[in-house]
Amino acid sequence: MRDIKGKTAIVTGAASGIGLGIAKALAHAGANIVLADLRPDPLEAARKTIETIGVRAVGVTIDVSDPHSVEQAGEAALDEFGALHIAVNNAGVAMHGTPLEQVKPEEWEWVIGVNVKGVINGIRTFVPMIRSHGQGGHVVNTGSVSSLFVREGRNQGAYAMTKYAVLALSEALEQELAGSGIGVSVLCPGGVTTSIFDSAATRPDRFGGSYRRPQQEALKSAFATGALAPEVVGRRVLQAIRDNEFYILTHTGEREIISARLDRIKAAFDRADAVMPTIDRS
């Protein structure tokens, strides 16, 4: 995907934040953009912003946790542009600040529905569309630096669990698409200036409807430190698509923490080498 001009991309969660940043970068590279988001008014504003760059853009309202809604968005992309080349499964919601044992059933359904099933629905819908024309393409799934470790002290296990799943889905998809001409990337950013901590305000009714999570308000300032502008992340994603990178990292501050996690896993292998021969397997 070195040449993106004239290609078509769909980006979920595109009305603001990382999604809009990626859409802008792809638009500046000459791609037609299908912006998909749950929020109609910000979506229309985003569409107008993309059009000022000089490319064609359409906005489609989507609930990524609903397979039928995602299928409709894919159909809209084909109806408008005839083919799909790039799919960015970016929509996500936050679930920080609550210990695992206190996360309510409807909150589990919501965070899994958007962060995990949203990517699954995108893969099921968009990958066959990219395959169909034989021109190749690229899939980007938005994980998080929390795809690589669970940050201590912030009670973000529910969120991290979903982002670990996005990493596994992306690794499997890369293996399955090997040789197809379709690249796969997983975006694992650190702090970015987005509205993700306000995502509970737009929770669909079937998951319990809009509500306020005051514990997330307290975390906003912590995540704001060193936060990147979405446009910077968008340009990083564009580069990764062109260079066919799998892991897209944007921050390096967590290198030591993640390396320590890997060292712990390696030590467990060493322990298995030492102990397993002594275990009675009868």
PDB file of C-alpha atoms in Angstrom:
ATOM      1  CA  MET A   1       0.000   0.000   0.000  1.00  0.00           C
ATOM      2  CA  ARG A   2       2.728   2.469  -0.903  1.00  0.00           C
ATOM      3  CA  ASP A   3       0.352   4.308  -3.235  1.00  0.00           C
ATOM      4  CA  ILE A   4      -2.777   5.312  -1.358  1.00  0.00           C
ATOM      5  CA  LYS A   5      -4.036   7.996  -3.723  1.00  0.00           C
ATOM      6  CA  GLY A   6      -7.461   7.099  -5.084  1.00  0.00           C
ATOM      7  CA  LYS A   7      -7.888   4.164  -2.719  1.00  0.00           C
ATOM      8  CA  THR A   8     -10.824   3.942  -0.313  1.00  0.00           C
ATOM      9  CA  ALA A   9     -10.510   3.680   3.461  1.00  0.00           C
ATOM     10  CA  ILE A  10     -13.121   3.155   6.155  1.00  0.00           C
ATOM     11  CA  VAL A  11     -12.310   4.329   9.683  1.00  0.00           C
ATOM     12  CA  THR A  12     -14.506   3.518  12.676  1.00  0.00           C
ATOM     13  CA  GLY A  13     -14.639   5.900  15.608  1.00  0.00           C
ATOM     14  CA  ALA A  14     -13.769   8.548  13.053  1.00  0.00           C
ATOM     15  CA  ALA A  15     -15.662  11.568  14.377  1.00  0.00           C
ATOM     16  CA  SER A  16     -12.852  12.613  16.717  1.00  0.00           C
ATOM     17  CA  GLY A  17      -9.609  11.584  18.352  1.00  0.00           C
ATOM     18  CA  ILE A  18      -7.375   8.910  16.868  1.00  0.00           C
ATOM     19  CA  GLY A  19      -9.959   7.933  14.270  1.00  0.00           C
ATOM     20  CA  LEU A  20     -10.176  11.447  12.869  1.00  0.00           C
ATOM     21  CA  GLY A  21      -6.405  11.801  13.039  1.00  0.00           C
ATOM     22  CA  ILE A  22      -5.991   8.653  10.931  1.00  0.00           C
ATOM     23  CA  ALA A  23      -8.707   9.785   8.514  1.00  0.00           C
ATOM     24  CA  LYS A  24      -6.934  13.115   8.018  1.00  0.00           C
ATOM     25  CA  ALA A  25      -3.601  11.429   7.315  1.00  0.00           C
ATOM     26  CA  LEU A  26      -5.151   9.063   4.789  1.00  0.00           C
ATOM     27  CA  ALA A  27      -7.018  11.955   3.172  1.00  0.00           C
ATOM     28  CA  HIS A  28      -3.802  13.976   2.824  1.00  0.00           C
ATOM     29  CA  ALA A  29      -2.348  10.899   1.080  1.00  0.00           C
ATOM     30  CA  GLY A  30      -5.222  11.051  -1.407  1.00  0.00           C
ATOM     31  CA  ALA A  31      -7.575   8.351  -0.141  1.00  0.00           C
ATOM     32  CA  ASN A  32     -11.347   8.530  -0.298  1.00  0.00           C
ATOM     33  CA  ILE A  33     -12.648   8.311   3.264  1.00  0.00           C
ATOM     34  CA  VAL A  34     -15.668   6.602   4.791  1.00  0.00           C
ATOM     35  CA  LEU A  35     -16.006   7.995   8.298  1.00  0.00           C
ATOM     36  CA  ALA A  36     -18.004   5.751  10.612  1.00  0.00           C
ATOM     37  CA  ASP A  37     -19.090   6.747  14.113  1.00  0.00           C
ATOM     38  CA  LEU A  38     -21.920   6.404  16.610  1.00  0.00           C
ATOM     39  CA  ARG A  39     -22.387  10.173  16.993  1.00  0.00           C
ATOM     40  CA  PRO A  40     -24.158  11.844  14.037  1.00  0.00           C
ATOM     41  CA  ASP A  41     -23.338  15.494  14.720  1.00  0.00           C
ATOM     42  CA  PRO A  42     -19.570  15.144  15.299  1.00  0.00           C
ATOM     43  CA  LEU A  43     -19.535  12.739  12.352  1.00  0.00           C
ATOM     44  CA  GLU A  44     -20.933  15.356  10.009  1.00  0.00           C
ATOM     45  CA  ALA A  45     -18.421  17.917  11.275  1.00  0.00           C
ATOM     46  CA  ALA A  46     -15.608  15.415  10.667  1.00  0.00           C
ATOM     47  CA  ARG A  47     -16.862  14.739   7.143  1.00  0.00           C
ATOM     48  CA  LYS A  48     -16.744  18.453   6.321  1.00  0.00           C
ATOM     49  CA  THR A  49     -13.222  18.652   7.751  1.00  0.00           C
ATOM     50  CA  ILE A  50     -12.032  15.799   5.540  1.00  0.00           C
ATOM     51  CA  GLU A  51     -13.633  17.312   2.454  1.00  0.00           C
ATOM     52  CA  THR A  52     -11.634  20.519   2.955  1.00  0.00           C
ATOM     53  CA  ILE A  53      -8.498  18.429   2.369  1.00  0.00           C
ATOM     54  CA  GLY A  54      -9.716  17.870  -1.180  1.00  0.00           C
ATOM     55  CA  VAL A  55     -10.850  14.244  -1.214  1.00  0.00           C
ATOM     56  CA  ARG A  56     -14.256  12.600  -1.307  1.00  0.00           C
ATOM     57  CA  ALA A  57     -15.709  11.686   2.060  1.00  0.00           C
ATOM     58  CA  VAL A  58     -18.930  10.198   3.364  1.00  0.00           C
ATOM     59  CA  GLY A  59     -20.148   9.725   6.906  1.00  0.00           C
ATOM     60  CA  VAL A  60     -22.061   6.667   8.086  1.00  0.00           C
ATOM     61  CA  THR A  61     -23.576   6.171  11.516  1.00  0.00           C
ATOM     62  CA  ILE A  62     -22.369   2.906  12.999  1.00  0.00           C
ATOM     63  CA  ASP A  63     -22.546   0.847  16.174  1.00  0.00           C
ATOM     64  CA  VAL A  64     -19.516  -1.401  15.831  1.00  0.00           C
ATOM     65  CA  SER A  65     -20.849  -3.809  18.465  1.00  0.00           C
ATOM     66  CA  ASP A  66     -23.757  -4.607  16.106  1.00  0.00           C
ATOM     67  CA  PRO A  67     -22.751  -6.875  13.178  1.00  0.00           C
ATOM     68  CA  HIS A  68     -25.645  -5.656  11.012  1.00  0.00           C
ATOM     69  CA  SER A  69     -24.658  -2.020  11.550  1.00  0.00           C
ATOM     70  CA  VAL A  70     -21.083  -2.774  10.470  1.00  0.00           C
ATOM     71  CA  GLU A  71     -22.329  -4.625   7.386  1.00  0.00           C
ATOM     72  CA  GLN A  72     -24.440  -1.601   6.436  1.00  0.00           C
ATOM     73  CA  ALA A  73     -21.381   0.653   6.757  1.00  0.00           C
ATOM     74  CA  GLY A  74     -19.425  -1.653   4.456  1.00  0.00           C
ATOM     75  CA  GLU A  75     -22.237  -1.608   1.924  1.00  0.00           C
ATOM     76  CA  ALA A  76     -22.288   2.187   2.061  1.00  0.00           C
ATOM     77  CA  ALA A  77     -18.559   2.251   1.278  1.00  0.00           C
ATOM     78  CA  LEU A  78     -19.068   0.025  -1.768  1.00  0.00           C
ATOM     79  CA  ASP A  79     -22.111   1.981  -2.929  1.00  0.00           C
ATOM     80  CA  GLU A  80     -20.196   5.251  -2.803  1.00  0.00           C
ATOM     81  CA  PHE A  81     -16.744   4.235  -3.995  1.00  0.00           C
ATOM     82  CA  GLY A  82     -17.051   0.786  -5.553  1.00  0.00           C
ATOM     83  CA  ALA A  83     -14.225  -0.865  -3.610  1.00  0.00           C
ATOM     84  CA  LEU A  84     -12.605  -0.897  -0.198  1.00  0.00           C
ATOM     85  CA  HIS A  85      -8.825  -1.020   0.273  1.00  0.00           C
ATOM     86  CA  ILE A  86      -8.076   0.054   3.850  1.00  0.00           C
ATOM     87  CA  ALA A  87     -10.061  -0.788   6.981  1.00  0.00           C
ATOM     88  CA  VAL A  88      -9.251   0.862  10.301  1.00  0.00           C
ATOM     89  CA  ASN A  89     -11.097  -0.826  13.172  1.00  0.00           C
ATOM     90  CA  ASN A  90     -10.504   1.978  15.628  1.00  0.00           C
ATOM     91  CA  ALA A  91     -13.682   2.553  17.664  1.00  0.00           C
ATOM     92  CA  GLY A  92     -13.154   1.935  21.363  1.00  0.00           C
ATOM     93  CA  VAL A  93     -14.403   2.814  24.832  1.00  0.00           C
ATOM     94  CA  ALA A  94     -12.700   3.216  28.191  1.00  0.00           C
ATOM     95  CA  MET A  95     -13.124   1.101  31.294  1.00  0.00           C
ATOM     96  CA  HIS A  96     -10.491   2.458  33.663  1.00  0.00           C
ATOM     97  CA  GLY A  97     -10.620   3.034  37.380  1.00  0.00           C
ATOM     98  CA  THR A  98     -12.829   0.105  38.426  1.00  0.00           C
ATOM     99  CA  PRO A  99     -11.431  -3.083  40.033  1.00  0.00           C
ATOM    100  CA  LEU A 100     -12.356  -6.231  38.114  1.00  0.00           C
ATOM    101  CA  GLU A 101     -14.665  -7.551  40.812  1.00  0.00           C
ATOM    102  CA  GLN A 102     -16.677  -4.309  40.707  1.00  0.00           C
ATOM    103  CA  VAL A 103     -17.201  -4.083  36.941  1.00  0.00           C
ATOM    104  CA  LYS A 104     -20.933  -4.582  36.368  1.00  0.00           C
ATOM    105  CA  PRO A 105     -22.257  -7.180  33.903  1.00  0.00           C
ATOM    106  CA  GLU A 106     -23.612  -4.510  31.553  1.00  0.00           C
ATOM    107  CA  GLU A 107     -20.237  -2.744  31.634  1.00  0.00           C
ATOM    108  CA  TRP A 108     -18.498  -5.991  30.648  1.00  0.00           C
ATOM    109  CA  GLU A 109     -20.955  -6.440  27.784  1.00  0.00           C
ATOM    110  CA  TRP A 110     -20.338  -2.884  26.611  1.00  0.00           C
ATOM    111  CA  VAL A 111     -16.537  -2.808  26.740  1.00  0.00           C
ATOM    112  CA  ILE A 112     -16.269  -6.255  25.146  1.00  0.00           C
ATOM    113  CA  GLY A 113     -18.991  -5.396  22.626  1.00  0.00           C
ATOM    114  CA  VAL A 114     -17.176  -2.308  21.355  1.00  0.00           C
ATOM    115  CA  ASN A 115     -13.482  -3.048  21.884  1.00  0.00           C
ATOM    116  CA  VAL A 116     -13.451  -6.739  20.932  1.00  0.00           C
ATOM    117  CA  LYS A 117     -16.591  -7.540  18.972  1.00  0.00           C
ATOM    118  CA  GLY A 118     -16.221  -4.242  17.132  1.00  0.00           C
ATOM    119  CA  VAL A 119     -12.905  -5.466  15.722  1.00  0.00           C
ATOM    120  CA  ILE A 120     -14.350  -8.925  15.035  1.00  0.00           C
ATOM    121  CA  ASN A 121     -17.287  -7.394  13.154  1.00  0.00           C
ATOM    122  CA  GLY A 122     -14.895  -5.201  11.180  1.00  0.00           C
ATOM    123  CA  ILE A 123     -12.743  -8.182  10.207  1.00  0.00           C
ATOM    124  CA  ARG A 124     -15.772 -10.258   9.164  1.00  0.00           C
ATOM    125  CA  THR A 125     -17.216  -7.448   7.062  1.00  0.00           C
ATOM    126  CA  PHE A 126     -14.298  -5.497   5.650  1.00  0.00           C
ATOM    127  CA  VAL A 127     -11.662  -8.160   4.957  1.00  0.00           C
ATOM    128  CA  PRO A 128     -13.785 -10.025   2.379  1.00  0.00           C
ATOM    129  CA  MET A 129     -14.461  -6.688   0.673  1.00  0.00           C
ATOM    130  CA  ILE A 130     -10.731  -6.001   0.435  1.00  0.00           C
ATOM    131  CA  ARG A 131     -10.064  -9.544  -0.810  1.00  0.00           C
ATOM    132  CA  SER A 132     -12.732  -9.331  -3.479  1.00  0.00           C
ATOM    133  CA  HIS A 133     -10.991  -6.942  -5.888  1.00  0.00           C
ATOM    134  CA  GLY A 134      -7.530  -8.542  -5.742  1.00  0.00           C
ATOM    135  CA  GLN A 135      -5.719  -5.198  -5.561  1.00  0.00           C
ATOM    136  CA  GLY A 136      -4.420  -5.740  -2.037  1.00  0.00           C
ATOM    137  CA  GLY A 137      -5.004  -3.523   0.938  1.00  0.00           C
ATOM    138  CA  HIS A 138      -4.417  -3.078   4.624  1.00  0.00           C
ATOM    139  CA  VAL A 139      -6.213  -3.586   7.949  1.00  0.00           C
ATOM    140  CA  VAL A 140      -5.383  -1.558  11.054  1.00  0.00           C
ATOM    141  CA  ASN A 141      -6.822  -2.607  14.415  1.00  0.00           C
ATOM    142  CA  THR A 142      -6.505  -0.115  17.240  1.00  0.00           C
ATOM    143  CA  GLY A 143      -5.237  -1.760  20.395  1.00  0.00           C
ATOM    144  CA  SER A 144      -3.328   0.170  23.025  1.00  0.00           C
ATOM    145  CA  VAL A 145      -0.037   0.130  24.833  1.00  0.00           C
ATOM    146  CA  SER A 146      -2.315  -1.749  27.248  1.00  0.00           C
ATOM    147  CA  SER A 147      -2.280  -4.565  24.681  1.00  0.00           C
ATOM    148  CA  LEU A 148       1.246  -5.238  25.932  1.00  0.00           C
ATOM    149  CA  PHE A 149       1.001  -4.902  29.724  1.00  0.00           C
ATOM    150  CA  VAL A 150      -1.428  -4.042  32.509  1.00  0.00           C
ATOM    151  CA  ARG A 151      -0.509  -0.778  34.174  1.00  0.00           C
ATOM    152  CA  GLU A 152      -0.412  -1.151  37.944  1.00  0.00           C
ATOM    153  CA  GLY A 153      -2.473   1.100  40.177  1.00  0.00           C
ATOM    154  CA  ARG A 154      -5.098   2.311  37.719  1.00  0.00           C
ATOM    155  CA  ASN A 155      -7.589  -0.562  37.862  1.00  0.00           C
ATOM    156  CA  GLN A 156      -7.744  -0.850  34.093  1.00  0.00           C
ATOM    157  CA  GLY A 157      -7.831  -4.635  33.848  1.00  0.00           C
ATOM    158  CA  ALA A 158     -11.171  -4.752  32.034  1.00  0.00           C
ATOM    159  CA  TYR A 159      -9.910  -2.335  29.379  1.00  0.00           C
ATOM    160  CA  ALA A 160      -6.523  -4.040  29.048  1.00  0.00           C
ATOM    161  CA  MET A 161      -8.182  -7.430  28.662  1.00  0.00           C
ATOM    162  CA  THR A 162     -10.037  -6.196  25.592  1.00  0.00           C
ATOM    163  CA  LYS A 163      -6.888  -4.695  24.131  1.00  0.00           C
ATOM    164  CA  TYR A 164      -4.944  -7.932  24.677  1.00  0.00           C
ATOM    165  CA  ALA A 165      -7.721  -9.560  22.625  1.00  0.00           C
ATOM    166  CA  VAL A 166      -7.260  -7.025  19.833  1.00  0.00           C
ATOM    167  CA  LEU A 167      -3.570  -7.933  19.696  1.00  0.00           C
ATOM    168  CA  ALA A 168      -4.366 -11.662  19.459  1.00  0.00           C
ATOM    169  CA  LEU A 169      -6.956 -11.039  16.743  1.00  0.00           C
ATOM    170  CA  SER A 170      -4.424  -8.966  14.803  1.00  0.00           C
ATOM    171  CA  GLU A 171      -1.650 -11.545  15.115  1.00  0.00           C
ATOM    172  CA  ALA A 172      -4.000 -14.276  13.906  1.00  0.00           C
ATOM    173  CA  LEU A 173      -5.273 -12.133  11.034  1.00  0.00           C
ATOM    174  CA  GLU A 174      -1.724 -11.373   9.900  1.00  0.00           C
ATOM    175  CA  GLN A 175      -0.973 -15.105   9.782  1.00  0.00           C
ATOM    176  CA  GLU A 176      -4.164 -15.901   7.892  1.00  0.00           C
ATOM    177  CA  LEU A 177      -3.646 -13.138   5.316  1.00  0.00           C
ATOM    178  CA  ALA A 178       0.003 -13.976   4.612  1.00  0.00           C
ATOM    179  CA  GLY A 179       0.566 -13.960   0.865  1.00  0.00           C
ATOM    180  CA  SER A 180      -2.762 -12.304   0.105  1.00  0.00           C
ATOM    181  CA  GLY A 181      -1.399  -8.816  -0.491  1.00  0.00           C
ATOM    182  CA  ILE A 182      -3.366  -7.534   2.491  1.00  0.00           C
ATOM    183  CA  GLY A 183      -1.226  -6.152   5.300  1.00  0.00           C
ATOM    184  CA  VAL A 184      -2.200  -6.039   8.959  1.00  0.00           C
ATOM    185  CA  SER A 185      -1.167  -3.628  11.700  1.00  0.00           C
ATOM    186  CA  VAL A 186      -2.064  -3.255  15.348  1.00  0.00           C
ATOM    187  CA  LEU A 187      -1.870   0.284  16.711  1.00  0.00           C
ATOM    188  CA  CYS A 188      -0.648   0.370  20.326  1.00  0.00           C
ATOM    189  CA  PRO A 189      -0.533   4.036  21.364  1.00  0.00           C
ATOM    190  CA  GLY A 190       0.085   5.521  24.764  1.00  0.00           C
ATOM    191  CA  GLY A 191      -1.671   8.722  25.802  1.00  0.00           C
ATOM    192  CA  VAL A 192      -3.415  10.609  23.018  1.00  0.00           C
ATOM    193  CA  THR A 193      -5.637  13.671  23.264  1.00  0.00           C
ATOM    194  CA  THR A 194      -9.055  12.089  22.716  1.00  0.00           C
ATOM    195  CA  SER A 195     -12.511  11.960  24.246  1.00  0.00           C
ATOM    196  CA  ILE A 196     -12.319   8.257  25.127  1.00  0.00           C
ATOM    197  CA  PHE A 197     -12.890   8.970  28.818  1.00  0.00           C
ATOM    198  CA  ASP A 198     -16.253  10.476  27.892  1.00  0.00           C
ATOM    199  CA  SER A 199     -17.366   7.378  25.989  1.00  0.00           C
ATOM    200  CA  ALA A 200     -19.833   6.296  28.691  1.00  0.00           C
ATOM    201  CA  ALA A 201     -22.022   9.238  27.688  1.00  0.00           C
ATOM    202  CA  THR A 202     -22.876   7.494  24.412  1.00  0.00           C
ATOM    203  CA  ARG A 203     -23.281   3.934  25.682  1.00  0.00           C
ATOM    204  CA  PRO A 204     -26.146   2.309  23.696  1.00  0.00           C
ATOM    205  CA  ASP A 205     -29.401   1.591  25.489  1.00  0.00           C
ATOM    206  CA  ARG A 206     -29.035  -2.178  25.184  1.00  0.00           C
ATOM    207  CA  PHE A 207     -25.917  -1.950  27.364  1.00  0.00           C
ATOM    208  CA  GLY A 208     -27.653   0.231  29.953  1.00  0.00           C
ATOM    209  CA  GLY A 209     -27.648   3.609  28.228  1.00  0.00           C
ATOM    210  CA  SER A 210     -25.704   6.791  28.906  1.00  0.00           C
ATOM    211  CA  TYR A 211     -24.083   7.146  32.310  1.00  0.00           C
ATOM    212  CA  ARG A 212     -21.242   8.943  34.060  1.00  0.00           C
ATOM    213  CA  ARG A 213     -18.120   7.200  35.326  1.00  0.00           C
ATOM    214  CA  PRO A 214     -16.645   9.677  37.854  1.00  0.00           C
ATOM    215  CA  GLN A 215     -13.583   7.469  38.442  1.00  0.00           C
ATOM    216  CA  GLN A 216     -12.505   8.145  34.862  1.00  0.00           C
ATOM    217  CA  GLU A 217     -12.543  11.900  35.414  1.00  0.00           C
ATOM    218  CA  ALA A 218      -9.725  11.486  37.927  1.00  0.00           C
ATOM    219  CA  LEU A 219      -7.628   9.620  35.367  1.00  0.00           C
ATOM    220  CA  LYS A 220      -7.868  12.224  32.612  1.00  0.00           C
ATOM    221  CA  SER A 221      -4.999  14.314  33.946  1.00  0.00           C
ATOM    222  CA  ALA A 222      -2.769  11.265  34.407  1.00  0.00           C
ATOM    223  CA  PHE A 223      -3.247  10.223  30.796  1.00  0.00           C
ATOM    224  CA  ALA A 224      -2.872  13.793  29.530  1.00  0.00           C
ATOM    225  CA  THR A 225       0.806  13.859  30.516  1.00  0.00           C
ATOM    226  CA  GLY A 226       2.830  13.306  27.381  1.00  0.00           C
ATOM    227  CA  ALA A 227      -0.313  12.856  25.289  1.00  0.00           C
ATOM    228  CA  LEU A 228       0.135  13.134  21.540  1.00  0.00           C
ATOM    229  CA  ALA A 229      -2.134  14.985  19.153  1.00  0.00           C
ATOM    230  CA  PRO A 230      -4.330  12.610  17.108  1.00  0.00           C
ATOM    231  CA  GLU A 231      -2.875  14.014  13.898  1.00  0.00           C
ATOM    232  CA  VAL A 232       0.595  12.846  14.953  1.00  0.00           C
ATOM    233  CA  VAL A 233      -0.725   9.337  15.556  1.00  0.00           C
ATOM    234  CA  GLY A 234      -2.513   9.467  12.201  1.00  0.00           C
ATOM    235  CA  ARG A 235       0.711  10.249  10.367  1.00  0.00           C
ATOM    236  CA  ARG A 236       2.437   7.408  12.218  1.00  0.00           C
ATOM    237  CA  VAL A 237      -0.304   5.006  11.083  1.00  0.00           C
ATOM    238  CA  LEU A 238       0.000   6.193   7.487  1.00  0.00           C
ATOM    239  CA  GLN A 239       3.724   5.495   7.575  1.00  0.00           C
ATOM    240  CA  ALA A 240       3.112   2.015   9.024  1.00  0.00           C
ATOM    241  CA  ILE A 241       0.594   1.165   6.298  1.00  0.00           C
ATOM    242  CA  ARG A 242       3.067   2.203   3.623  1.00  0.00           C
ATOM    243  CA  ASP A 243       5.909   0.262   5.267  1.00  0.00           C
ATOM    244  CA  ASN A 244       3.718  -2.760   6.145  1.00  0.00           C
ATOM    245  CA  GLU A 245       4.606  -2.631   9.858  1.00  0.00           C
ATOM    246  CA  PHE A 246       2.707  -4.928  12.190  1.00  0.00           C
ATOM    247  CA  TYR A 247       3.288  -3.271  15.576  1.00  0.00           C
ATOM    248  CA  ILE A 248       2.622   0.473  15.458  1.00  0.00           C
ATOM    249  CA  LEU A 249       4.070   2.077  18.584  1.00  0.00           C
ATOM    250  CA  THR A 250       3.900   5.794  19.293  1.00  0.00           C
ATOM    251  CA  HIS A 251       5.390   6.088  22.799  1.00  0.00           C
ATOM    252  CA  THR A 252       8.610   4.633  24.195  1.00  0.00           C
ATOM    253  CA  GLY A 253       8.205   5.405  27.886  1.00  0.00           C
ATOM    254  CA  GLU A 254       6.788   1.956  28.688  1.00  0.00           C
ATOM    255  CA  ARG A 255       9.723   0.063  27.139  1.00  0.00           C
ATOM    256  CA  GLU A 256      11.223  -0.997  30.499  1.00  0.00           C
ATOM    257  CA  ILE A 257       7.883  -2.104  31.968  1.00  0.00           C
ATOM    258  CA  ILE A 258       7.067  -4.229  28.931  1.00  0.00           C
ATOM    259  CA  SER A 259      10.607  -5.634  28.808  1.00  0.00           C
ATOM    260  CA  ALA A 260      10.260  -6.634  32.479  1.00  0.00           C
ATOM    261  CA  ARG A 261       7.045  -8.490  31.643  1.00  0.00           C
ATOM    262  CA  LEU A 262       8.823 -10.368  28.860  1.00  0.00           C
ATOM    263  CA  ASP A 263      11.700 -11.187  31.229  1.00  0.00           C
ATOM    264  CA  ARG A 264       9.197 -12.619  33.704  1.00  0.00           C
ATOM    265  CA  ILE A 265       7.784 -14.886  30.986  1.00  0.00           C
ATOM    266  CA  LYS A 266      11.287 -16.005  29.981  1.00  0.00           C
ATOM    267  CA  ALA A 267      12.055 -16.774  33.618  1.00  0.00           C
ATOM    268  CA  ALA A 268       8.932 -18.941  33.765  1.00  0.00           C
ATOM    269  CA  PHE A 269      10.248 -20.970  30.804  1.00  0.00           C
ATOM    270  CA  ASP A 270      13.563 -21.389  32.625  1.00  0.00           C
ATOM    271  CA  ARG A 271      11.697 -22.536  35.721  1.00  0.00           C
ATOM    272  CA  ALA A 272       9.738 -25.052  33.634  1.00  0.00           C
ATOM    273  CA  ASP A 273      13.016 -26.427  32.219  1.00  0.00           C
ATOM    274  CA  ALA A 274      14.291 -26.911  35.762  1.00  0.00           C
ATOM    275  CA  VAL A 275      11.151 -28.263  37.444  1.00  0.00           C
ATOM    276  CA  MET A 276       9.195 -30.241  34.864  1.00  0.00           C
ATOM    277  CA  PRO A 277      11.704 -33.123  34.641  1.00  0.00           C
ATOM    278  CA  THR A 278      11.205 -33.689  38.392  1.00  0.00           C
ATOM    279  CA  ILE A 279       7.399 -33.749  38.251  1.00  0.00           C
ATOM    280  CA  ASP A 280       5.746 -37.134  38.670  1.00  0.00           C
ATOM    281  CA  ARG A 281       3.539 -37.545  35.564  1.00  0.00           C
ATOM    282  CA  SER A 282       2.212 -40.984  36.435  1.00  0.00           C
TER     283      SER A 282
END
